[in-house]
Coordinates of C-alpha atoms in Angstrom, one line a residue:
Chain A
M1 CA -10.7 13.3 -2.1
R2 CA -9.9 9.8 -3.8
I3 CA -6.3 8.1 -3.9
F4 CA -5.8 5.2 -6.5
G5 CA -9.5 5.3 -7.1
L6 CA -10.4 4.8 -3.4
S7 CA -12.5 7.0 -1.3
F8 CA -11.1 8.5 2.1
K9 CA -13.9 6.5 3.7
V10 CA -12.8 3.1 2.5
I11 CA -9.1 3.7 3.2
K12 CA -10.0 4.7 6.6
T13 CA -12.3 1.7 7.4
L14 CA -9.5 -0.6 5.9
L15 CA -7.0 0.5 8.3
T16 CA -8.7 0.8 11.3
T17 CA -10.0 -3.1 11.0
Q18 CA -6.7 -4.1 9.6
Y19 CA -5.1 -2.4 12.7
A20 CA -7.5 -4.0 14.9
Y21 CA -6.8 -7.3 13.7
M22 CA -3.0 -6.7 14.2
L23 CA -3.3 -5.5 17.9
E24 CA -4.4 -9.2 18.8
Y25 CA -1.3 -10.6 17.5
R26 CA 1.0 -8.4 19.3
I27 CA 3.1 -11.2 20.6
E28 CA 3.6 -12.6 17.2
I29 CA 4.5 -9.2 16.0
A30 CA 6.9 -9.0 18.8
L31 CA 8.7 -12.1 17.6
W32 CA 8.5 -11.2 14.1
A33 CA 10.3 -8.1 15.1
L34 CA 13.0 -10.2 16.8
S35 CA 13.4 -12.5 14.0
G36 CA 15.0 -9.5 12.3
V37 CA 18.3 -9.9 14.1
L38 CA 20.3 -10.6 11.3
P39 CA 21.9 -7.5 10.5
F40 CA 22.8 -7.3 14.4
I41 CA 24.6 -10.5 14.1
M42 CA 26.2 -9.4 11.0
F43 CA 27.1 -6.4 12.8
S44 CA 29.1 -8.4 15.5
L45 CA 30.7 -10.3 12.9
W46 CA 31.8 -7.5 10.8
S47 CA 33.1 -5.1 13.9
Q48 CA 34.7 -7.9 15.9
N49 CA 36.9 -8.8 12.5
D50 CA 37.8 -5.1 11.9
V51 CA 37.0 -5.5 8.3
G52 CA 34.9 -2.3 8.5
N53 CA 37.8 -0.3 7.5
S54 CA 38.6 -1.7 4.3
F55 CA 35.3 -0.5 3.1
G56 CA 35.7 2.8 4.7
L57 CA 33.4 2.3 7.9
N58 CA 34.8 2.4 11.4
D59 CA 32.8 0.8 14.2
I60 CA 30.4 3.4 14.9
G61 CA 29.5 3.8 11.1
L62 CA 28.9 0.0 11.1
A63 CA 26.8 0.1 13.9
R64 CA 24.6 3.0 12.4
Y65 CA 24.4 1.2 9.1
F66 CA 23.2 -2.0 10.4
L67 CA 20.9 -0.5 13.2
S68 CA 19.2 1.4 9.9
A69 CA 19.2 -1.6 8.0
F70 CA 17.2 -3.6 10.8
L71 CA 14.7 -0.4 11.0
V72 CA 14.2 -0.2 7.3
R73 CA 13.5 -4.0 7.1
Q74 CA 11.0 -3.7 9.9
F75 CA 9.1 -1.1 7.8
S76 CA 9.5 -2.7 4.4
V77 CA 8.8 -6.3 5.0
V78 CA 6.1 -7.9 2.7
W79 CA 4.6 -11.2 3.0
V80 CA 1.7 -11.0 0.5
V81 CA 2.4 -14.2 -1.2
F82 CA 2.0 -16.2 1.9
S83 CA -1.6 -14.2 2.6
F84 CA -2.6 -14.6 -1.2
E85 CA -1.6 -18.0 -1.2
E86 CA -3.4 -19.2 1.9
D87 CA -6.6 -17.1 0.9
S88 CA -6.4 -18.5 -2.6
L89 CA -6.2 -22.2 -1.4
S90 CA -9.0 -22.0 1.1
G91 CA -11.4 -20.1 -0.8
R92 CA -11.6 -16.7 0.7
L93 CA -10.3 -15.2 -2.4
S94 CA -13.4 -15.6 -4.3
P95 CA -15.7 -13.2 -2.3
Y96 CA -12.9 -10.9 -2.2
L97 CA -12.9 -10.8 -5.9
L98 CA -16.3 -10.1 -6.2
Q99 CA -16.2 -6.9 -4.0
P100 CA -15.6 -3.4 -5.8
L101 CA -12.2 -3.4 -4.1
H102 CA -8.9 -4.9 -5.6
P103 CA -8.1 -7.5 -3.2
L104 CA -4.3 -6.2 -3.2
F105 CA -5.7 -3.0 -1.5
R106 CA -6.5 -5.3 1.6
Y107 CA -3.2 -6.6 1.7
V108 CA -1.7 -3.2 1.4
A109 CA -3.7 -1.9 4.4
S110 CA -2.8 -5.3 6.5
H111 CA 0.8 -4.7 6.0
L112 CA 0.6 -1.0 6.9
A113 CA -1.3 -1.7 10.0
E114 CA 1.3 -4.1 11.0
Q115 CA 3.8 -1.7 10.5
A116 CA 2.0 0.4 12.8
T117 CA 1.7 -2.1 15.4
R118 CA 5.5 -3.2 15.1
L119 CA 6.9 0.4 15.8
P120 CA 6.8 0.1 19.6
F121 CA 8.9 -3.0 19.4
A122 CA 11.3 -1.7 16.9
I123 CA 12.0 1.4 19.0
A124 CA 12.3 -0.6 22.0
I125 CA 14.9 -2.9 20.1
A126 CA 16.6 0.3 18.6
I127 CA 16.9 1.6 22.5
T128 CA 18.5 -1.8 23.5
F129 CA 20.8 -1.7 20.6
F130 CA 21.8 2.2 22.1
I131 CA 22.5 0.9 25.5
L132 CA 24.5 -1.9 24.3
N133 CA 26.7 0.4 22.0
P134 CA 26.4 4.0 23.6
S135 CA 28.8 5.2 21.4
S136 CA 26.6 4.7 18.2
F137 CA 23.9 7.0 19.3
W138 CA 22.8 9.2 16.9
L139 CA 19.7 11.3 16.0
P140 CA 19.2 11.8 12.3
S141 CA 18.3 15.4 11.2
L142 CA 14.6 16.3 10.2
P143 CA 15.3 16.3 6.7
Q144 CA 17.3 13.2 6.9
L145 CA 14.5 11.6 8.7
F146 CA 12.0 12.6 6.2
L147 CA 13.9 11.2 3.5
A148 CA 14.7 8.2 5.1
Y149 CA 10.9 7.6 5.8
L150 CA 10.0 8.5 2.3
S151 CA 12.5 6.1 0.7
T152 CA 11.6 3.3 3.2
H153 CA 8.2 3.6 1.9
F154 CA 9.2 3.4 -1.5
A155 CA 11.4 0.5 -0.9
F156 CA 7.9 -1.3 0.8
T157 CA 6.4 -0.2 -2.4
I158 CA 8.8 -2.0 -4.4
A159 CA 9.0 -5.2 -2.3
F160 CA 5.1 -5.2 -2.3
L161 CA 5.0 -5.0 -6.1
L162 CA 7.6 -7.8 -6.7
Q163 CA 5.8 -9.9 -4.3
S164 CA 2.4 -9.0 -5.6
L165 CA 3.8 -10.2 -9.0
V166 CA 5.0 -13.6 -7.6
A167 CA 1.3 -13.5 -5.9
A168 CA -0.4 -13.4 -9.2
L169 CA 1.3 -16.6 -10.4
C170 CA -0.9 -18.3 -7.9
F171 CA -3.5 -18.2 -10.5
W172 CA -1.4 -20.9 -12.5
T173 CA 0.6 -22.3 -9.8
E174 CA -0.5 -23.5 -6.3
K175 CA 3.0 -23.2 -4.8
S176 CA 3.7 -19.4 -5.4
S177 CA 5.5 -19.3 -2.0
A178 CA 8.0 -21.5 -3.6
L179 CA 8.7 -19.0 -6.2
E180 CA 9.0 -16.2 -3.6
R181 CA 12.2 -17.9 -2.2
L182 CA 13.7 -17.2 -5.8
I183 CA 13.2 -13.6 -5.4
F184 CA 14.3 -13.8 -1.6
V185 CA 17.7 -15.3 -2.5
P186 CA 19.0 -12.0 -4.3
Y187 CA 17.1 -9.7 -1.8
L188 CA 19.3 -11.5 1.0
F189 CA 22.4 -11.0 -0.7
L190 CA 22.1 -7.9 -2.7
S191 CA 20.1 -5.6 -0.6
G192 CA 22.7 -4.5 2.1
L193 CA 20.9 -6.6 4.8
L194 CA 24.2 -8.7 5.4
V195 CA 26.9 -6.0 4.5
P196 CA 26.8 -2.3 3.3
L197 CA 26.9 -2.6 -0.5
S198 CA 30.3 -0.2 -0.6
A199 CA 32.1 -3.5 0.6
F200 CA 31.4 -5.3 -2.8
P201 CA 33.9 -5.6 -5.6
S202 CA 33.0 -2.8 -8.1
N203 CA 32.0 -5.0 -10.9
I204 CA 29.6 -7.0 -8.7
L205 CA 28.3 -3.8 -7.4
K206 CA 27.6 -2.4 -10.7
V207 CA 25.7 -5.5 -11.6
A208 CA 23.8 -5.3 -8.3
M209 CA 22.7 -1.5 -8.8
L210 CA 21.1 -2.9 -12.0
T211 CA 18.4 -5.0 -9.5
P212 CA 15.6 -3.4 -7.7
F213 CA 17.1 -5.0 -4.3
P214 CA 19.8 -2.6 -3.5
Y215 CA 17.0 0.0 -3.3
L216 CA 15.0 -2.0 -0.7
I217 CA 17.4 -1.9 2.3
N218 CA 21.0 -0.2 1.3
F219 CA 19.6 3.0 -0.1
P220 CA 17.1 4.0 2.8
A221 CA 19.8 2.8 5.4
K222 CA 22.3 4.9 4.1
I223 CA 20.2 7.6 4.4
L224 CA 18.9 7.2 7.7
S225 CA 22.6 6.5 9.0
G226 CA 24.0 9.5 7.6
M227 CA 26.6 7.9 5.2
P228 CA 27.3 9.8 2.0
V229 CA 24.7 8.7 -0.8
D230 CA 23.5 9.8 -4.2
I231 CA 19.8 10.9 -3.0
F232 CA 18.8 12.0 -6.4
N233 CA 19.8 9.0 -8.2
G234 CA 18.6 6.7 -5.2
F235 CA 15.0 8.2 -5.5
L236 CA 15.1 8.4 -9.3
A237 CA 15.7 4.5 -9.1
Q238 CA 13.0 3.5 -6.8
I239 CA 10.7 5.7 -8.6
L240 CA 11.5 3.6 -12.1
W241 CA 11.2 0.5 -10.5
I242 CA 7.7 1.4 -9.2
S243 CA 6.6 2.4 -12.5
I244 CA 7.9 -0.5 -14.1
L245 CA 6.3 -2.7 -11.9
I246 CA 2.8 -1.4 -11.5
P247 CA 1.8 -1.8 -14.9
A248 CA 3.6 -5.3 -15.0
V249 CA 1.4 -6.5 -11.5
N250 CA -1.7 -5.0 -13.2
I251 CA -1.5 -7.1 -16.6
L252 CA -0.5 -10.0 -14.6
W253 CA -3.1 -9.8 -12.0
K254 CA -6.0 -9.1 -14.7
L255 CA -4.6 -12.3 -16.9
G256 CA -4.7 -14.3 -13.6
V257 CA -8.3 -13.2 -12.4
K258 CA -9.5 -14.2 -16.1
R259 CA -8.0 -17.6 -15.5
Y260 CA -9.5 -17.7 -12.1
T261 CA -13.1 -17.5 -13.3
A262 CA -12.4 -19.6 -16.1
M263 CA -11.0 -22.6 -13.8
G264 CA -14.0 -22.0 -10.9
A265 CA -16.9 -21.8 -13.2
Chain B
M1 CA 12.4 -51.2 17.0
H2 CA 11.6 -52.9 13.6
R3 CA 8.2 -51.4 13.3
Y4 CA 9.6 -48.0 13.5
F5 CA 12.1 -48.9 10.6
K6 CA 9.1 -50.5 8.8
T7 CA 7.0 -47.2 9.5
I8 CA 9.9 -44.8 8.1
R9 CA 10.1 -46.9 5.1
L10 CA 6.3 -46.6 4.4
F11 CA 6.4 -42.9 5.0
W12 CA 8.9 -41.9 3.1
S13 CA 8.1 -44.0 0.0
T14 CA 4.6 -42.3 0.3
A15 CA 6.1 -38.9 0.4
F16 CA 8.6 -39.9 -2.6
A17 CA 5.6 -40.6 -4.8
S18 CA 3.5 -37.6 -4.0
Q19 CA 6.5 -35.2 -4.7
L20 CA 7.2 -37.0 -8.0
E21 CA 4.1 -34.8 -9.0
Y22 CA 5.7 -31.6 -8.0
Q23 CA 8.8 -31.6 -10.2
L24 CA 8.8 -27.8 -10.5
N25 CA 8.9 -27.5 -7.0
F26 CA 12.0 -29.5 -6.9
L27 CA 13.5 -27.4 -9.5
I28 CA 12.8 -24.0 -7.9
E29 CA 14.1 -25.4 -4.6
L30 CA 17.2 -26.3 -6.4
L31 CA 17.9 -23.1 -8.0
A32 CA 17.3 -21.4 -4.4
M33 CA 19.6 -23.6 -2.9
L34 CA 22.5 -22.8 -5.4
G35 CA 21.7 -19.6 -5.3
T36 CA 21.8 -19.3 -1.2
L37 CA 25.3 -21.1 -1.6
L38 CA 26.8 -19.0 -4.1
G39 CA 25.6 -15.6 -2.2
S40 CA 26.9 -17.0 1.2
V41 CA 30.4 -17.8 -0.3
F42 CA 30.3 -14.7 -2.0
I43 CA 29.8 -12.5 1.7
L44 CA 32.0 -15.1 3.3
S45 CA 34.7 -13.9 0.7
L46 CA 34.5 -10.4 1.9
F47 CA 35.5 -11.3 5.3
F48 CA 38.9 -12.4 3.7
T49 CA 39.6 -9.1 1.7
G50 CA 43.0 -7.8 2.0
G51 CA 44.7 -11.3 3.4
R52 CA 42.6 -11.2 6.5
Q53 CA 41.3 -14.2 8.2
L54 CA 37.9 -14.9 10.1
G55 CA 38.5 -15.7 13.9
D56 CA 41.6 -17.3 13.1
W57 CA 40.0 -19.6 10.3
T58 CA 41.7 -19.5 6.8
W59 CA 39.5 -19.2 3.7
E60 CA 39.4 -22.9 3.3
S61 CA 38.6 -23.9 6.7
A62 CA 35.8 -21.2 6.7
L63 CA 34.4 -23.2 3.6
V64 CA 34.0 -26.1 5.9
I65 CA 31.8 -24.3 8.1
Q66 CA 30.0 -23.3 5.0
G67 CA 29.5 -27.0 3.9
V68 CA 28.5 -28.3 7.5
Y69 CA 26.0 -25.4 7.6
T70 CA 24.4 -26.5 4.2
F71 CA 24.4 -29.9 4.9
L72 CA 22.4 -29.2 8.1
D73 CA 20.1 -26.8 6.2
G74 CA 19.4 -29.8 3.7
L75 CA 18.5 -31.9 6.7
T76 CA 16.1 -28.9 8.2
N77 CA 14.6 -28.7 4.8
A78 CA 14.0 -32.3 4.3
L79 CA 13.0 -33.6 7.6
L80 CA 12.7 -30.9 10.4
R81 CA 10.7 -28.3 8.5
P82 CA 8.1 -30.5 6.7
N83 CA 7.2 -32.1 9.9
L84 CA 7.7 -29.9 12.6
T85 CA 5.6 -27.0 11.0
E86 CA 2.5 -29.4 10.7
I87 CA 2.4 -29.7 14.2
V88 CA 0.7 -26.6 14.6
N89 CA -1.6 -27.5 12.1
Y90 CA -2.6 -30.7 13.9
V91 CA -3.3 -28.6 16.9
R92 CA -5.3 -26.0 15.1
E93 CA -7.4 -28.6 13.4
G94 CA -7.6 -30.8 16.2
T95 CA -6.2 -33.7 14.3
L96 CA -3.7 -34.5 16.8
D97 CA -6.2 -36.6 18.4
Y98 CA -5.7 -39.1 15.7
V99 CA -1.9 -39.3 16.0
L100 CA -2.2 -39.6 19.5
L101 CA -4.5 -42.9 19.1
K102 CA -2.1 -44.5 17.0
P103 CA 0.0 -47.5 18.5
I104 CA 3.1 -45.6 18.1
D105 CA 5.0 -43.1 19.7
S106 CA 3.6 -39.7 19.0
Q107 CA 6.8 -37.7 19.0
F108 CA 8.4 -40.2 16.7
W109 CA 5.3 -40.1 14.4
L110 CA 5.1 -36.4 14.2
S111 CA 8.9 -36.1 13.5
V112 CA 9.2 -38.5 10.7
K113 CA 5.8 -38.7 8.8
K114 CA 7.1 -36.5 5.9
F115 CA 10.4 -36.3 3.9
S116 CA 11.0 -33.5 1.5
F117 CA 13.3 -35.0 -1.3
A118 CA 14.3 -31.4 -2.5
G119 CA 16.7 -31.1 0.4
L120 CA 18.6 -34.1 -0.9
P121 CA 20.9 -31.9 -3.2
E122 CA 21.8 -29.5 -0.2
I123 CA 22.6 -32.5 1.9
I124 CA 24.7 -34.0 -1.2
L125 CA 26.1 -30.5 -2.0
G126 CA 27.1 -29.7 1.4
L127 CA 29.0 -32.9 2.3
S128 CA 30.9 -32.4 -1.0
I129 CA 32.0 -28.8 0.1
V130 CA 33.0 -30.3 3.6
F131 CA 35.3 -32.9 2.2
W132 CA 36.5 -30.8 -0.8
A133 CA 37.5 -27.7 1.5
A134 CA 38.9 -30.0 4.3
I135 CA 41.3 -31.6 1.8
Q136 CA 42.2 -28.2 0.6
S137 CA 42.8 -26.8 4.1
G138 CA 45.2 -30.2 4.4
S139 CA 43.3 -32.4 6.4
T140 CA 44.1 -35.9 6.0
L141 CA 40.6 -37.5 6.5
S142 CA 42.0 -40.2 8.9
P143 CA 39.2 -42.9 9.9
Y144 CA 39.5 -41.4 13.4
S145 CA 38.7 -37.8 12.5
L146 CA 35.8 -39.1 10.1
F147 CA 34.5 -40.9 12.9
V148 CA 34.5 -37.8 15.4
F149 CA 33.0 -35.7 12.3
I150 CA 30.2 -38.3 12.2
I151 CA 29.4 -38.2 15.9
S152 CA 29.8 -34.3 16.1
L153 CA 27.2 -34.2 13.1
L154 CA 24.8 -36.3 14.9
I155 CA 25.5 -34.0 18.3
G156 CA 24.7 -30.8 16.2
F157 CA 21.7 -32.6 14.6
V158 CA 19.9 -33.8 17.8
I159 CA 20.3 -30.4 19.3
L160 CA 18.9 -28.9 16.3
Y161 CA 15.9 -31.1 16.3
S162 CA 15.4 -30.9 20.2
V163 CA 15.4 -27.0 20.1
W164 CA 13.1 -26.9 17.1
F165 CA 10.6 -29.4 18.4
L166 CA 10.6 -27.7 21.8
I167 CA 9.2 -24.6 19.9
A168 CA 6.9 -26.7 17.7
A169 CA 5.5 -28.4 20.8
S170 CA 4.8 -25.2 22.5
S171 CA 2.1 -24.6 20.2
I172 CA 0.0 -26.8 22.5
W173 CA -0.5 -23.7 24.3
F174 CA 0.3 -20.8 21.9
V175 CA -1.2 -22.4 18.6
K176 CA 0.8 -20.2 16.5
T177 CA 4.6 -20.5 16.6
W178 CA 5.5 -20.0 13.4
N179 CA 7.1 -16.8 14.4
A180 CA 9.0 -18.3 17.1
T181 CA 10.6 -20.7 14.5
E182 CA 11.5 -17.6 12.4
V183 CA 13.4 -16.4 15.4
L184 CA 15.1 -19.7 15.8
R185 CA 16.2 -19.8 11.9
A186 CA 17.4 -16.1 12.2
L187 CA 19.7 -17.1 15.0
L188 CA 21.0 -20.4 13.7
A189 CA 22.2 -18.2 10.5
A190 CA 25.0 -17.3 12.8
G191 CA 26.1 -20.5 12.1
R192 CA 27.6 -19.9 8.9
Y193 CA 30.6 -18.3 10.3
P194 CA 33.1 -19.7 13.0
I195 CA 32.2 -19.1 16.3
S196 CA 35.6 -17.7 17.3
A197 CA 34.9 -14.8 14.9
Y198 CA 32.1 -13.6 17.3
P199 CA 32.4 -11.1 20.1
V200 CA 32.9 -12.8 23.7
I201 CA 29.6 -12.2 24.9
M202 CA 27.8 -13.9 21.8
R203 CA 30.4 -16.9 21.5
F204 CA 29.3 -17.6 25.2
I205 CA 25.6 -17.6 24.0
F206 CA 26.3 -19.5 21.1
T207 CA 28.2 -22.0 22.8
L208 CA 25.8 -22.9 25.9
V209 CA 22.7 -20.7 25.6
L210 CA 21.9 -21.7 22.1
P211 CA 24.5 -24.0 21.2
V212 CA 25.0 -22.8 17.4
A213 CA 28.7 -23.6 18.0
F214 CA 27.7 -27.5 18.3
L215 CA 25.9 -27.3 15.0
T216 CA 28.5 -26.2 12.4
T217 CA 32.2 -25.0 14.2
F218 CA 32.7 -28.2 16.2
P219 CA 31.8 -30.7 13.3
A220 CA 34.0 -28.4 11.0
E221 CA 36.9 -28.9 13.7
A222 CA 36.3 -32.3 13.8
I223 CA 36.9 -33.0 10.4
L224 CA 40.0 -30.6 10.3
G225 CA 41.3 -33.0 12.9
E226 CA 41.4 -30.1 15.5
L227 CA 38.3 -30.9 17.7
K228 CA 39.0 -31.3 21.5
F229 CA 38.0 -34.3 23.1
N230 CA 36.4 -32.8 26.0
I231 CA 34.1 -30.6 23.8
L232 CA 33.3 -33.9 22.3
F233 CA 32.3 -35.1 25.3
S234 CA 30.3 -32.1 26.5
G235 CA 28.7 -32.3 23.2
L236 CA 27.4 -35.7 23.7
I237 CA 26.0 -34.9 27.3
L238 CA 24.5 -31.5 25.9
S239 CA 22.5 -33.1 23.1
S240 CA 21.3 -36.1 25.4
L241 CA 19.8 -33.4 28.0
F242 CA 18.4 -31.4 24.8
F243 CA 16.8 -34.7 23.6
I244 CA 15.6 -35.8 26.9
F245 CA 14.3 -32.7 27.7
S246 CA 12.2 -32.5 24.4
R247 CA 10.8 -35.7 25.5
F248 CA 10.2 -34.8 28.8
F249 CA 8.5 -31.5 27.3
W250 CA 6.2 -33.1 24.9
K251 CA 4.7 -35.7 27.5
F252 CA 4.2 -32.7 29.7
A253 CA 2.5 -30.7 26.8
L254 CA 0.4 -33.5 25.9
K255 CA -1.2 -33.6 29.7
H256 CA -2.2 -29.9 28.9
Y257 CA -3.6 -30.6 25.5
T258 CA -7.3 -30.4 25.6
S259 CA -8.0 -31.1 21.8
A260 CA -9.9 -28.7 19.7
S261 CA -13.2 -30.0 20.7
S262 CA -13.1 -30.1 24.6

């Protein structure tokens, strides 16, 4: 069986080696999980100032939304640009390009392995959150959980493709991590990390929904927290973005590699 | 003392020359900064829907806090981030040895070596917002309140620098402290909003444990002429303690430093 042109054996090797790498950095990953506290800070603000009611969420709803946003972010964080920039500047990229394996797959594997390593920390943080806010405790139903899981994976895929697009620019400019900031800014404000998007004024919401960002946090978090959400259109948008981004990344990447060999040779 | 000023001048003029080559970077930073500011003001405005206030702060006075935050963020980007994230690399590559051999204080050298000019627009814009919003909310900008404002900004910056330097210095043991600074950055983001808007327990943490309140809320109160003298006084003591501790910690860390080769 082959997935994306990779044999099962290759996939297994990639994932197990990357997982072994990641286990070495458990403390770092724990810290990184902690650095996702932003949704909790925002939760304390929104609930304290009783604003939630104005966009139709009581304190329990807010608590569930922000915990979900935290969890979705934990499993959709992408840092391809940074790994790729380091690999390309240090010259490690050249041997990767020679292998009969697209370098991006290596990064996919390391992200998935990192998510697996992060799972226990995320669960620990969620449990702590429930101990501090016992009234907000809930268990999503199995179908809910499955849909949330699926949409989080799609969110990860979109984020990964977006960053790969920026990473490919590394072939032209050495500083693509600076460019990464340019997609991080709309991500921060339009993804729903700081506030559920239902709080947005309707005209701004309409514009936001045309970008890929709401589907990175807001959509999966709404499913997970059990808020009413248009599941069909949400998934449709996610799949649409993925199908736009895959060819774009492919083309830019091919152009970039051509340029790269031209420069090195 | 004169030697230290001369060193800074030399460092920063070199930095300026080398950064002139990366004008695109500058442009990107500028765009990212404007986007961030726009986004934060937008999110802040959501708190005020329906004539609400945020922790007893009016819209204009809450904007003063945004300005102070932007200013400090600019300073961070200009001075703290370029220098303090490098410490990890010095430790990892063993080049810290060369720094230690120089006839100048190593903490000073490590803290001012670089200056990123892309942080300057943010510093200027931050201050402009502070003054504009302060006037809008009825502050008279008396010489006294200006003076207290400058002192409280200094207090905030010293605390910020000390905490950041402490984490960076711990790389002598842990080598990779990048993620720890990310946790710090995430917590500092709390400073975008007035401390009185947080639940009691977090107000306590943000005042005494990780004194975010001293970074943004108190300077904002200073320019609005509302800062109590005892807070200013405790800020002076707290920031001195933080700074002394960072020096002490650096000396302590160096005792444990066994360069990359030995």
